[in-house]
mmCIF file of N, CA, C and O in Angstrom:
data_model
loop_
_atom_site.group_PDB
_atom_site.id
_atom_site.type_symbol
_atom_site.label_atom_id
_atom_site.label_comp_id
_atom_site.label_asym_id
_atom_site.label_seq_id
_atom_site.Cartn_x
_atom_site.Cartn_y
_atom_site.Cartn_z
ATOM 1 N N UNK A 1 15.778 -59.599 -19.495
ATOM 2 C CA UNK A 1 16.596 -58.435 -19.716
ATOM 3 C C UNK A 1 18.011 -58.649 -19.161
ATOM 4 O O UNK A 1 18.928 -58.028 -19.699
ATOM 5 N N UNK A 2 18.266 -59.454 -18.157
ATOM 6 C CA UNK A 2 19.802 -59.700 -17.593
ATOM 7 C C UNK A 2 20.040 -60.490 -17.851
ATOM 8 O O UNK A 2 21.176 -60.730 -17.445
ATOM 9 N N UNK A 3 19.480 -61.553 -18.599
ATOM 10 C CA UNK A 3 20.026 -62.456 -19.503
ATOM 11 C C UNK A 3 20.968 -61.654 -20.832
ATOM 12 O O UNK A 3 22.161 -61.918 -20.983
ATOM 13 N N UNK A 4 20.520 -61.050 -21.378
ATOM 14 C CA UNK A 4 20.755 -60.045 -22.578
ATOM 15 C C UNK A 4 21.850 -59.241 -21.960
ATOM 16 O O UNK A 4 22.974 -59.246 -22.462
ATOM 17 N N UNK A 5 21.548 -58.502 -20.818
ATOM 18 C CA UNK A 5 22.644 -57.614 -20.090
ATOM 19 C C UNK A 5 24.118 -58.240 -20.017
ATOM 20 O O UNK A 5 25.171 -57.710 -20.371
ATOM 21 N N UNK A 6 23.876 -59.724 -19.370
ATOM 22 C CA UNK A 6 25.125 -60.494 -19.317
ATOM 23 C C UNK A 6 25.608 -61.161 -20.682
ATOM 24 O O UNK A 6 26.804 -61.450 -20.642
ATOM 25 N N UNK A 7 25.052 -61.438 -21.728
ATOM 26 C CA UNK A 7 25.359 -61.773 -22.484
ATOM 27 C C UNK A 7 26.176 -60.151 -23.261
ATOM 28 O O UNK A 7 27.392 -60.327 -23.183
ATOM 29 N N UNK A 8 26.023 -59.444 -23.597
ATOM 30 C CA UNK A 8 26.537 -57.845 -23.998
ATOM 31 C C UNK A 8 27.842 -58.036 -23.086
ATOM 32 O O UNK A 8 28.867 -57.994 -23.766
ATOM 33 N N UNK A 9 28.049 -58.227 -21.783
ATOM 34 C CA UNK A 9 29.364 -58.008 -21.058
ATOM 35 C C UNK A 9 30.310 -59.197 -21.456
ATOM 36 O O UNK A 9 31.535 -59.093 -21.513
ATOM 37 N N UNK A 10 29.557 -60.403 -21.741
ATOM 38 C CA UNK A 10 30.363 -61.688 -21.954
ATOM 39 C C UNK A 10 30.765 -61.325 -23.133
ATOM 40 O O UNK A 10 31.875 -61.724 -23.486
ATOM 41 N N UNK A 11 29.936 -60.436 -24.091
ATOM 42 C CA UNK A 11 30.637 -60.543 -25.745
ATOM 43 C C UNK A 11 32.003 -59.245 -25.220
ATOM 44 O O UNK A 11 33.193 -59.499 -25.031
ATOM 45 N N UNK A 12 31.298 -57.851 -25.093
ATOM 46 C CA UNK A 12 32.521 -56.832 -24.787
ATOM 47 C C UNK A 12 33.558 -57.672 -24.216
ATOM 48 O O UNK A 12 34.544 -57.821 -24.936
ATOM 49 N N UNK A 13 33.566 -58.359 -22.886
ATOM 50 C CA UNK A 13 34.946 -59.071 -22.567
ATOM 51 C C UNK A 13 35.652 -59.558 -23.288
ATOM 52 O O UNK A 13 36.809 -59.195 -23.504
ATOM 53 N N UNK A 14 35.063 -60.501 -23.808
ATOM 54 C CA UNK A 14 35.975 -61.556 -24.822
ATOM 55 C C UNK A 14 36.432 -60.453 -25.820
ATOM 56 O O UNK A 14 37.652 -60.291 -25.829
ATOM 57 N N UNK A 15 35.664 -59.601 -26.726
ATOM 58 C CA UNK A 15 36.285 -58.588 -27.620
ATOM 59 C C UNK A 15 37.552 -58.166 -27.251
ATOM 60 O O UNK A 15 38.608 -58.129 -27.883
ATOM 61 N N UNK A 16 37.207 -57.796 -25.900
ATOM 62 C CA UNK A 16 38.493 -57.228 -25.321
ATOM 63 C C UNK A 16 39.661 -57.901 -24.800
ATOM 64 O O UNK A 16 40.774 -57.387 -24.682
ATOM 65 N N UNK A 17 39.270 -59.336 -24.433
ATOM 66 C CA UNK A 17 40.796 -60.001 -24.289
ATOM 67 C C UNK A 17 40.857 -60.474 -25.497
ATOM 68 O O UNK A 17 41.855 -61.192 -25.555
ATOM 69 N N UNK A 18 40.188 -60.440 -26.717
ATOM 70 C CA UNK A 18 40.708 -60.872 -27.591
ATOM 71 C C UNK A 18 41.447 -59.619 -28.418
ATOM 72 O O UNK A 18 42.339 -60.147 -29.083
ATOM 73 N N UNK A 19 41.442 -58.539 -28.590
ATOM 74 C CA UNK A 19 42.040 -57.326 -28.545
ATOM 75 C C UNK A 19 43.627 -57.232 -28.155
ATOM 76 O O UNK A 19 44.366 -56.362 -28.618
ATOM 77 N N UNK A 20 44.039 -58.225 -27.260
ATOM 78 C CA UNK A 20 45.542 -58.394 -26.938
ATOM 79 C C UNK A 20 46.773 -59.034 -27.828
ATOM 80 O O UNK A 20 46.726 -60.067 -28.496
ATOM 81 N N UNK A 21 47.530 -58.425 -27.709
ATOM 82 C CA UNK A 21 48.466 -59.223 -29.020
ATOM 83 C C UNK A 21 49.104 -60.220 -28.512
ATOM 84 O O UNK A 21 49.881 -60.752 -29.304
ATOM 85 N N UNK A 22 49.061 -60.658 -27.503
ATOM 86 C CA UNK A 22 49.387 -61.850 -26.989
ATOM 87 C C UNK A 22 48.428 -63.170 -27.236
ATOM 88 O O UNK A 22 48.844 -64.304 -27.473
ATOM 89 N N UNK A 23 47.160 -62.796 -27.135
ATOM 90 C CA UNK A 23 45.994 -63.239 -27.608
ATOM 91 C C UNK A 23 45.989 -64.062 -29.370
ATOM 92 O O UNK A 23 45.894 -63.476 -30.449
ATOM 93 N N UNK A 24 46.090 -65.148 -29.188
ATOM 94 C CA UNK A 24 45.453 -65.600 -30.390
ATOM 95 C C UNK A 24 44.406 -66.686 -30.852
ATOM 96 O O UNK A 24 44.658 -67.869 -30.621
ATOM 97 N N UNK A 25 43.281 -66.341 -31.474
ATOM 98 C CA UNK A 25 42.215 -66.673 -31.315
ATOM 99 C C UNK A 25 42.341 -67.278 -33.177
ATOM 100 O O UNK A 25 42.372 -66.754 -34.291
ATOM 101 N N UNK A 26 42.390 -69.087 -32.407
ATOM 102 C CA UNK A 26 42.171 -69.736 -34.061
ATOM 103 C C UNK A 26 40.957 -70.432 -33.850
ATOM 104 O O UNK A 26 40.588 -70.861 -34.943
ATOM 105 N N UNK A 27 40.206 -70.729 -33.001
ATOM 106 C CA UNK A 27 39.244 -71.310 -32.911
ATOM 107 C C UNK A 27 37.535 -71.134 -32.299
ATOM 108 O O UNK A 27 36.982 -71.624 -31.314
ATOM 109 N N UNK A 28 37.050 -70.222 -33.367
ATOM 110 C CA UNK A 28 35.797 -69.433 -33.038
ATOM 111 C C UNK A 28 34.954 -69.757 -34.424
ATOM 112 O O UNK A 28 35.460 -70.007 -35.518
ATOM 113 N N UNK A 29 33.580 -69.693 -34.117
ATOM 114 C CA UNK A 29 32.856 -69.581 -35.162
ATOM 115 C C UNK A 29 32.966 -68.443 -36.891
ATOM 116 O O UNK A 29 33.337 -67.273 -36.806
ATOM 117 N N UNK A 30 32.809 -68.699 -37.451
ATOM 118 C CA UNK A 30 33.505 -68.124 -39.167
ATOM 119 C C UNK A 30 32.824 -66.648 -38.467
ATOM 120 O O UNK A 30 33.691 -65.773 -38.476
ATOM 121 N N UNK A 31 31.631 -66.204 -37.926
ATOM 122 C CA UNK A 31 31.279 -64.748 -37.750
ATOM 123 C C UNK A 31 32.004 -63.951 -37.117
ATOM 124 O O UNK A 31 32.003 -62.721 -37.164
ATOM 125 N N UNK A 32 32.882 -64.917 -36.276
ATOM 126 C CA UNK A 32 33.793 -63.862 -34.793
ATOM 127 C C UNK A 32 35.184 -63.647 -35.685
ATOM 128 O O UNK A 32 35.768 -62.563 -35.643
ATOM 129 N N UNK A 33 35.656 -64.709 -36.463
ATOM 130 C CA UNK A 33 37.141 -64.531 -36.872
ATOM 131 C C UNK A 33 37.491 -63.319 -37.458
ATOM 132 O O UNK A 33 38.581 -62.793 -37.234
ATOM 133 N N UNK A 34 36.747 -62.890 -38.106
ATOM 134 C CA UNK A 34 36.794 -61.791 -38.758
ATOM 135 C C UNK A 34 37.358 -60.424 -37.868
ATOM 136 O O UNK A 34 38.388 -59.749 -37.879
ATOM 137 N N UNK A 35 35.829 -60.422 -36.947
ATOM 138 C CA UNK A 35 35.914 -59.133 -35.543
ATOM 139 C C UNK A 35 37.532 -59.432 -35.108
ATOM 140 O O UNK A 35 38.290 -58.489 -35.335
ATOM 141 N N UNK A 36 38.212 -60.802 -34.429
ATOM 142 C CA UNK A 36 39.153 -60.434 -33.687
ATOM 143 C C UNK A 36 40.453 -60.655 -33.919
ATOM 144 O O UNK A 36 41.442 -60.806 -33.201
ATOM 145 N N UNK A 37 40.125 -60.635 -35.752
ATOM 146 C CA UNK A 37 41.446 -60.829 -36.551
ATOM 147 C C UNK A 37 42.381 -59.353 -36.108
ATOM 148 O O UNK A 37 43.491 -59.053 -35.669
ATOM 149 N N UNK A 38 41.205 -58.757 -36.518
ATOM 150 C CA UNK A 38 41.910 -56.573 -36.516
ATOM 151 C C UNK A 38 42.124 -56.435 -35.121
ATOM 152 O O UNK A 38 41.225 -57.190 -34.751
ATOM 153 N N UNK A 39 42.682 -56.005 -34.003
ATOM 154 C CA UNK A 39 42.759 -56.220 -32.942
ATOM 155 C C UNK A 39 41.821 -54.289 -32.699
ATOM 156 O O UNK A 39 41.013 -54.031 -31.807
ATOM 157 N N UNK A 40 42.269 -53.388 -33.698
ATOM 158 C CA UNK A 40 41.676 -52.062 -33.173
ATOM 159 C C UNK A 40 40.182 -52.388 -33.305
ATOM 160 O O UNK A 40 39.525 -51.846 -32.416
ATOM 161 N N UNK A 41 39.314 -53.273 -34.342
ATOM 162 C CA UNK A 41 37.795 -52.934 -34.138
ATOM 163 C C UNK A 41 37.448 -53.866 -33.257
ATOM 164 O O UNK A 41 36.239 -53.841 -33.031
ATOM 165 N N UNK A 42 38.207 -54.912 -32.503
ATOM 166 C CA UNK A 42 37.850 -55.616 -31.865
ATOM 167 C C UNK A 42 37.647 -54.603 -30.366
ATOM 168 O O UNK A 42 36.656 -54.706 -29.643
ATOM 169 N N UNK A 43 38.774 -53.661 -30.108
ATOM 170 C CA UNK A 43 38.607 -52.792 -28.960
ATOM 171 C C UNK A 43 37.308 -51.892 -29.231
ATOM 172 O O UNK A 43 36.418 -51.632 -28.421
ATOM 173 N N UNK A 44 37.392 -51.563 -30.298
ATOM 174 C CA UNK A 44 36.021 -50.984 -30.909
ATOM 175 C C UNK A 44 34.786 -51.397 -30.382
ATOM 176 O O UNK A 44 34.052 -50.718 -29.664
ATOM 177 N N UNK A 45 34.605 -52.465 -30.746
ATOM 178 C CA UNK A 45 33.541 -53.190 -30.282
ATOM 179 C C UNK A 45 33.547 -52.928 -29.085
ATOM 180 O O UNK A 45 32.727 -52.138 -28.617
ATOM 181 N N UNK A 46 34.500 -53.555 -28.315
ATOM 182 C CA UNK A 46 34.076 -54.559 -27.235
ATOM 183 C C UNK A 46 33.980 -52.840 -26.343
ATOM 184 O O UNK A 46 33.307 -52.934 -25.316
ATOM 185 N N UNK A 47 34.470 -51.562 -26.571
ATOM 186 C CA UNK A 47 33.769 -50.546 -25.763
ATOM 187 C C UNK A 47 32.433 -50.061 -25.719
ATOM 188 O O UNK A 47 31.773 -49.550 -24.814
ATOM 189 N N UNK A 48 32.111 -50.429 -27.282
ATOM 190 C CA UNK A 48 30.654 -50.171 -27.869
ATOM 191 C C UNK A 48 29.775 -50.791 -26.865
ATOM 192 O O UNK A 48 28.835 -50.164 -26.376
ATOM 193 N N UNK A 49 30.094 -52.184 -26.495
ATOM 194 C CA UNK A 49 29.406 -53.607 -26.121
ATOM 195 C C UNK A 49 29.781 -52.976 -24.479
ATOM 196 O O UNK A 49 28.756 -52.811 -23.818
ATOM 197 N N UNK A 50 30.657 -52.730 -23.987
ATOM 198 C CA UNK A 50 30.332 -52.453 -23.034
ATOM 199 C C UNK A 50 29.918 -51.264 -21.899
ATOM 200 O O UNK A 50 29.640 -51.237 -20.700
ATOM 201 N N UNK A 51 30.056 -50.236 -23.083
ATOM 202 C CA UNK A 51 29.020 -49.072 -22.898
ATOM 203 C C UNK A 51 27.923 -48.683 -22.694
ATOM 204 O O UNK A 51 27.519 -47.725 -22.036
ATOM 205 N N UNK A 52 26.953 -50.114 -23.785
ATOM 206 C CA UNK A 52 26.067 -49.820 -23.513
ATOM 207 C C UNK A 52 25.351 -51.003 -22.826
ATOM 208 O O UNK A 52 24.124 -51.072 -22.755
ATOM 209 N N UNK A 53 26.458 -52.217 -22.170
ATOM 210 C CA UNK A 53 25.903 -52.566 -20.976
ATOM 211 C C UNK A 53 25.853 -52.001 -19.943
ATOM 212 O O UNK A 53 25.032 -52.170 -19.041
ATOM 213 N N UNK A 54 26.927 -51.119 -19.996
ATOM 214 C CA UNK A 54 26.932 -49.788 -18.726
ATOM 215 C C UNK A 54 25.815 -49.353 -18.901
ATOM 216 O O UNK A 54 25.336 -49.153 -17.785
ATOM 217 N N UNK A 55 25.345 -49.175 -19.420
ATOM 218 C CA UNK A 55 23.913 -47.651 -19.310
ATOM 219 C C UNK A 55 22.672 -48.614 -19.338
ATOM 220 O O UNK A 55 21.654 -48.227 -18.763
ATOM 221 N N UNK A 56 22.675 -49.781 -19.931
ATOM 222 C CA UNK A 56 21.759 -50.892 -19.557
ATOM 223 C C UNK A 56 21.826 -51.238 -18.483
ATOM 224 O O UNK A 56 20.694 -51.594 -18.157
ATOM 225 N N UNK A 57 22.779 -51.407 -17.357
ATOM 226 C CA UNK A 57 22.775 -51.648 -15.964
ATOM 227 C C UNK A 57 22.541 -50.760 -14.911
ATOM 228 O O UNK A 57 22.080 -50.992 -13.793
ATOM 229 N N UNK A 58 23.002 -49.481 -15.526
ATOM 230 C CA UNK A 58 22.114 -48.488 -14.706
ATOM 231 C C UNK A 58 21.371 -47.888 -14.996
ATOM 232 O O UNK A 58 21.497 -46.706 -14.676
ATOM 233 N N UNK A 59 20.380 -48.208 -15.620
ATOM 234 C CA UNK A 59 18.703 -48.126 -16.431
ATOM 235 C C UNK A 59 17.980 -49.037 -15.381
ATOM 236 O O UNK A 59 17.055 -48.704 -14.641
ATOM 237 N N UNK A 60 18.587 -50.242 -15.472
ATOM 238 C CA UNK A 60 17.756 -51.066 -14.491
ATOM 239 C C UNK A 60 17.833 -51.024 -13.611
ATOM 240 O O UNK A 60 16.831 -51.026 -12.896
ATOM 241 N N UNK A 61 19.414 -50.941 -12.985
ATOM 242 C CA UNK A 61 19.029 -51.048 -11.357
ATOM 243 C C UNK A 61 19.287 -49.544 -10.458
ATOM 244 O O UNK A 61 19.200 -49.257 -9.264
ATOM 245 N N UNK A 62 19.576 -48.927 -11.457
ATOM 246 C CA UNK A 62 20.035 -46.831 -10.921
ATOM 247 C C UNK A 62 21.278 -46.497 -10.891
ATOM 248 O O UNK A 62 22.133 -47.377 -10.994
ATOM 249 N N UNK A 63 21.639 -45.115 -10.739
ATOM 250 C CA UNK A 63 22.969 -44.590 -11.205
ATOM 251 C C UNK A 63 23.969 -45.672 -10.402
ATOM 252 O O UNK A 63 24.555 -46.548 -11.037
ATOM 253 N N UNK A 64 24.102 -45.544 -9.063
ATOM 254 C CA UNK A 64 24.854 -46.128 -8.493
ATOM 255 C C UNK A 64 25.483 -47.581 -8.081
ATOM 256 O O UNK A 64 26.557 -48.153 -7.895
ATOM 257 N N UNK A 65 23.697 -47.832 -8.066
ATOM 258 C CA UNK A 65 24.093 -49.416 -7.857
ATOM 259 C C UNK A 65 24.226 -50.216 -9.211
ATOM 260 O O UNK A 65 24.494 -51.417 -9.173
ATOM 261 N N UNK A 66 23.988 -49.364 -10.749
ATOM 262 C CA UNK A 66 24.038 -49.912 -11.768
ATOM 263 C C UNK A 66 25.440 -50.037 -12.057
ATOM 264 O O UNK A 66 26.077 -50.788 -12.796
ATOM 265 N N UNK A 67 25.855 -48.791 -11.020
ATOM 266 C CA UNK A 67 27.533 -48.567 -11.987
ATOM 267 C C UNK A 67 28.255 -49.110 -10.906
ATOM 268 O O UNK A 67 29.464 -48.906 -11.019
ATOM 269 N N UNK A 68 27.887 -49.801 -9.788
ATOM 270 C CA UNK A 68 28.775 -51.086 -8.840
ATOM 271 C C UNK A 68 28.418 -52.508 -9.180
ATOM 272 O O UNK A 68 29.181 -53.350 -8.706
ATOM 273 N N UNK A 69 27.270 -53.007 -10.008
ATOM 274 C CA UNK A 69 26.800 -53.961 -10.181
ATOM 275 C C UNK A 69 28.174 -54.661 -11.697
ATOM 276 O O UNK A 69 29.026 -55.509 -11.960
ATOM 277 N N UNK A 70 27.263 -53.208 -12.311
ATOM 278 C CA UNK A 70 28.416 -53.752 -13.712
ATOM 279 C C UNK A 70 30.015 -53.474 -13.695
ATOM 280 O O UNK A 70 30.627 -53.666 -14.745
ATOM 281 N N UNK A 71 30.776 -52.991 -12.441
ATOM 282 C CA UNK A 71 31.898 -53.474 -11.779
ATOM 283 C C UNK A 71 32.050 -54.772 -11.563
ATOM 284 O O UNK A 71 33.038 -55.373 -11.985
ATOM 285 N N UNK A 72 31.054 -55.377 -10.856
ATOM 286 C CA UNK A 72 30.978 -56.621 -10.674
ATOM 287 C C UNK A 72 31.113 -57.122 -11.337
ATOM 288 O O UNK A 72 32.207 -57.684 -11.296
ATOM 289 N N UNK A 73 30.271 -57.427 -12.509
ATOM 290 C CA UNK A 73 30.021 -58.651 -13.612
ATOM 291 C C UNK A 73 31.223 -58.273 -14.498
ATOM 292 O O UNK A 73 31.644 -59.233 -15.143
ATOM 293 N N UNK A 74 31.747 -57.348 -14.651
ATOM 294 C CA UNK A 74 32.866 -57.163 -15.655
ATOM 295 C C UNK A 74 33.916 -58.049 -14.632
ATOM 296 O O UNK A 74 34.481 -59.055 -15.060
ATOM 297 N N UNK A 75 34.059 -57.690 -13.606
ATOM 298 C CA UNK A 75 35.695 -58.141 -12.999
ATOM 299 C C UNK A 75 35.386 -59.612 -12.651
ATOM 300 O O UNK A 75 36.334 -60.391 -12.548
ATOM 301 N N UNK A 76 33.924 -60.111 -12.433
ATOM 302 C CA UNK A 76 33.483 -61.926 -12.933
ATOM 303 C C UNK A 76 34.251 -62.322 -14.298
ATOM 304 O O UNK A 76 35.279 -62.985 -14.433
ATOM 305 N N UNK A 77 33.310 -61.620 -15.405
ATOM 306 C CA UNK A 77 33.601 -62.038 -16.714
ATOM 307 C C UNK A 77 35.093 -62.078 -17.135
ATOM 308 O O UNK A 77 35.798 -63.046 -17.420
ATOM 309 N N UNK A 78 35.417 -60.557 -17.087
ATOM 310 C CA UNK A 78 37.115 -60.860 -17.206
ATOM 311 C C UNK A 78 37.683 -61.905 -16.513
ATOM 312 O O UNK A 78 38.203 -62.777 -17.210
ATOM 313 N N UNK A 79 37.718 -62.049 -15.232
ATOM 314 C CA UNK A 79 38.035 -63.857 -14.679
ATOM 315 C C UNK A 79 37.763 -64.432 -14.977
ATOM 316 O O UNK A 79 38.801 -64.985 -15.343
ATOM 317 N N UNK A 80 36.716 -65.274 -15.375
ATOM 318 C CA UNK A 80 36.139 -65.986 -16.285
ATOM 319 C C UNK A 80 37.143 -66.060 -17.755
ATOM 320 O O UNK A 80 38.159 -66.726 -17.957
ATOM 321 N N UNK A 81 36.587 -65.329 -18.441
ATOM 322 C CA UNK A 81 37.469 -65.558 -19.563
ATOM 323 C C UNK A 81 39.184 -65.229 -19.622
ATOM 324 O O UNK A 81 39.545 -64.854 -20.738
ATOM 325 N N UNK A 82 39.766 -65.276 -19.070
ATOM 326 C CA UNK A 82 41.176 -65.183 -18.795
ATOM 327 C C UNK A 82 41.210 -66.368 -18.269
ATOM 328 O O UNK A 82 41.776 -67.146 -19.037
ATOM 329 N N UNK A 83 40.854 -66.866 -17.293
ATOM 330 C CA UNK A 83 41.104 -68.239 -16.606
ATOM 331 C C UNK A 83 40.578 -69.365 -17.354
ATOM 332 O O UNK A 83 41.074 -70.428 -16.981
ATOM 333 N N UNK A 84 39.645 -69.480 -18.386
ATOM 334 C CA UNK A 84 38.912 -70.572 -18.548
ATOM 335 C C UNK A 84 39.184 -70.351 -20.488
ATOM 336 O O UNK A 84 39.152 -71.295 -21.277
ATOM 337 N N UNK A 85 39.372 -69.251 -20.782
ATOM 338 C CA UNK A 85 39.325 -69.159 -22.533
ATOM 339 C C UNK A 85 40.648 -70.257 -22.933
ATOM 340 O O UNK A 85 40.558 -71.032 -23.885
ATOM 341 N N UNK A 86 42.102 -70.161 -21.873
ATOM 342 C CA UNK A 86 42.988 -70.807 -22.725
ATOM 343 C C UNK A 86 43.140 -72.480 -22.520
ATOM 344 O O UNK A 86 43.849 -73.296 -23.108
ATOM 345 N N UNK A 87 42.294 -72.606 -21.573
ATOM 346 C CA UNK A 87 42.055 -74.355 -21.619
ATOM 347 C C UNK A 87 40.981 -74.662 -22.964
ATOM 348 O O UNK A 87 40.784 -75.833 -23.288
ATOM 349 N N UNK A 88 40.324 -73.561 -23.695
ATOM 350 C CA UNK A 88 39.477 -74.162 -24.130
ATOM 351 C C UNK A 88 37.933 -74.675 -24.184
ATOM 352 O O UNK A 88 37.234 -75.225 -25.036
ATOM 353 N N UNK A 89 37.761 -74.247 -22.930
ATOM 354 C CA UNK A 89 36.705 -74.867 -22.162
ATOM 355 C C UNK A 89 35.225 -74.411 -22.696
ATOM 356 O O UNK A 89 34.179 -75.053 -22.784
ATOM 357 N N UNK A 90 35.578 -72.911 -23.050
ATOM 358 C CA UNK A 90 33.585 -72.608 -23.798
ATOM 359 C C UNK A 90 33.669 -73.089 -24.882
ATOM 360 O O UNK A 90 34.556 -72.663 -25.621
ATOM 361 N N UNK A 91 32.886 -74.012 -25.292
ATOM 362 C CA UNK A 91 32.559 -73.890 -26.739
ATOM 363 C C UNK A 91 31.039 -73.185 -26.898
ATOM 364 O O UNK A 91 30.090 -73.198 -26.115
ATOM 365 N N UNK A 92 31.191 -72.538 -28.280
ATOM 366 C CA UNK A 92 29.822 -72.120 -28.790
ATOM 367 C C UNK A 92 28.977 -72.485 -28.661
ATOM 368 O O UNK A 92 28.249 -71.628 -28.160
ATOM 369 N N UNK A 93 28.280 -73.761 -28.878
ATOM 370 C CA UNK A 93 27.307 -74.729 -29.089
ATOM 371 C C UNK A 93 26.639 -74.173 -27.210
ATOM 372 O O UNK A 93 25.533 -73.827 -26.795
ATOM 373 N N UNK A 94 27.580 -74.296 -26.757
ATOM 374 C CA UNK A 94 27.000 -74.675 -24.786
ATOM 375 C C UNK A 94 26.735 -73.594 -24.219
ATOM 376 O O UNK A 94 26.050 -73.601 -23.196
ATOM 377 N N UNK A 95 27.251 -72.349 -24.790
ATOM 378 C CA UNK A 95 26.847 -70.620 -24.562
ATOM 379 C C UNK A 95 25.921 -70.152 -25.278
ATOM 380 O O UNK A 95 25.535 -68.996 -25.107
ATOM 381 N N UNK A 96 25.235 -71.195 -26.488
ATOM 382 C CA UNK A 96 24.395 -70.701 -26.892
ATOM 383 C C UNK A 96 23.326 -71.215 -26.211
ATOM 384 O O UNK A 96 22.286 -70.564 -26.314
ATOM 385 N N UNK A 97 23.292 -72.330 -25.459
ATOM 386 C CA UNK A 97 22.184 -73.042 -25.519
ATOM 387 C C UNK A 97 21.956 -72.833 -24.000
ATOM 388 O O UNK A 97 20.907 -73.289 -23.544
ATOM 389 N N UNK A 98 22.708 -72.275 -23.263
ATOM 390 C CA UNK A 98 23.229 -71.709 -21.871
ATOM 391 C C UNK A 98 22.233 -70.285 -22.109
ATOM 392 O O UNK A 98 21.281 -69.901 -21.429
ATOM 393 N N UNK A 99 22.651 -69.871 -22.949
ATOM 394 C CA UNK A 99 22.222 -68.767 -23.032
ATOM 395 C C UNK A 99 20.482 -68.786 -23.324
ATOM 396 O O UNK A 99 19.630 -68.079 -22.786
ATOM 397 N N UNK A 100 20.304 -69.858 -24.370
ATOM 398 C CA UNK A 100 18.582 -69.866 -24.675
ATOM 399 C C UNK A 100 17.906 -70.143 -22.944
ATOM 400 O O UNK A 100 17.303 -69.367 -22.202
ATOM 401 N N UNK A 101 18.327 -71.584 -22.756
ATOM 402 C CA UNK A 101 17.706 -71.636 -21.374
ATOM 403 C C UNK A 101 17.831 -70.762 -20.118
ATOM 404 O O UNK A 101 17.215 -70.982 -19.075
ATOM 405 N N UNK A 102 18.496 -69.975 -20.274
ATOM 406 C CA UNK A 102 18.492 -68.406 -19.322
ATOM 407 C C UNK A 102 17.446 -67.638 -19.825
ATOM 408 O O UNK A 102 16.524 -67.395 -19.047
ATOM 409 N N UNK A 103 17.391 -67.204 -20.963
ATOM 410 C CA UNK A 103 16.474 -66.616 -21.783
ATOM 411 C C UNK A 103 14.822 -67.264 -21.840
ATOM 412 O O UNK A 103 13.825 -66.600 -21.558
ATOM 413 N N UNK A 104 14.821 -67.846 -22.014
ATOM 414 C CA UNK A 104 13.890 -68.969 -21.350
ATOM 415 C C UNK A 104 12.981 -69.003 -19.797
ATOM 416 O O UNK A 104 11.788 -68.878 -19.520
ATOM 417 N N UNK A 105 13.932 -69.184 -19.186
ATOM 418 C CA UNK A 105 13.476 -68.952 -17.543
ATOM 419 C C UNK A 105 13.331 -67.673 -17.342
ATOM 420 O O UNK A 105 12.625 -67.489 -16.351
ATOM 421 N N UNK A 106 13.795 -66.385 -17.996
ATOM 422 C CA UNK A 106 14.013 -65.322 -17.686
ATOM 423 C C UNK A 106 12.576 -65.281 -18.199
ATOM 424 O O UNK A 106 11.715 -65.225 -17.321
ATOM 425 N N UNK A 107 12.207 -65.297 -19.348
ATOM 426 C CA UNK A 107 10.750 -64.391 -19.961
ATOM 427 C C UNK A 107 9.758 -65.730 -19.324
ATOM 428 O O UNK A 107 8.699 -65.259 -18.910
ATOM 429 N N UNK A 108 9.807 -66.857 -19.187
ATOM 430 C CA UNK A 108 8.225 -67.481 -18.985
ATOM 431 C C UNK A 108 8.372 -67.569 -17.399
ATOM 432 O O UNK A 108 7.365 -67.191 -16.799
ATOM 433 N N UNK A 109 9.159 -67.884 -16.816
ATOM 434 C CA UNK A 109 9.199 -68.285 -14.995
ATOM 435 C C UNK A 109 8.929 -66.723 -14.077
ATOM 436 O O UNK A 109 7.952 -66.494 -13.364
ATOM 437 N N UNK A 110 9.922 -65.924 -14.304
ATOM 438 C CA UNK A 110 10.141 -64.950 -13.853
ATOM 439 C C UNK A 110 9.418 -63.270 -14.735
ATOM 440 O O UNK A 110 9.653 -62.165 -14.245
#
């Protein structure tokens, strides 16, 4: 489930710095170009996406500590992707597969 949780904040983020008009995004998979061509449904989204990681984070862990937790991981992620998107550095292929083996350990280990 916080595999999924963090993945929802990693997409809302990026929506949202990609949402900036300073921002230009030529190099994403053919499904994303589309979302962060329009810069308004990209804000769209990425409130959608992180709305309802909000209410997914305090589902799981309760009003308060859900809504200091996902403070947290947002002001991670936004660092994260501000510091690391304009070198280049995620590619798709390694967030997906980042992402399976989280997903992975999450449902059979834990």
């Amino acid at each position: 489930m916080y595999t999924i949780l963090l993945l929802l904040i990693f997409a809302g983020s990026f929506f949202w710095y990609s949402s900036s008009e300073k921002v230009k995004i030529k190099h994403a998979p053919a499904l994303i170009l589309p979302l962060v061509s329009d810069k308004i449904r990209a804000k769209i989204l990425a409130i959608v996406l992180l709305g309802l990681s909000w209410v997914l984070t305090m589902y799981l862990q309760g009003l308060l500590s859900g809504t200091l937790a996902f403070g947290a991981y947002v002001m991670g992620f936004f660092s994260m992707i501000v510091l690391l998107w304009p070198y280049r550095y995620f590619q798709w292929k390694q967030i997906t597969v980042v992402f399976i083996i989280a997903l992975f350990f999450e449902t059979i280990i834990f």
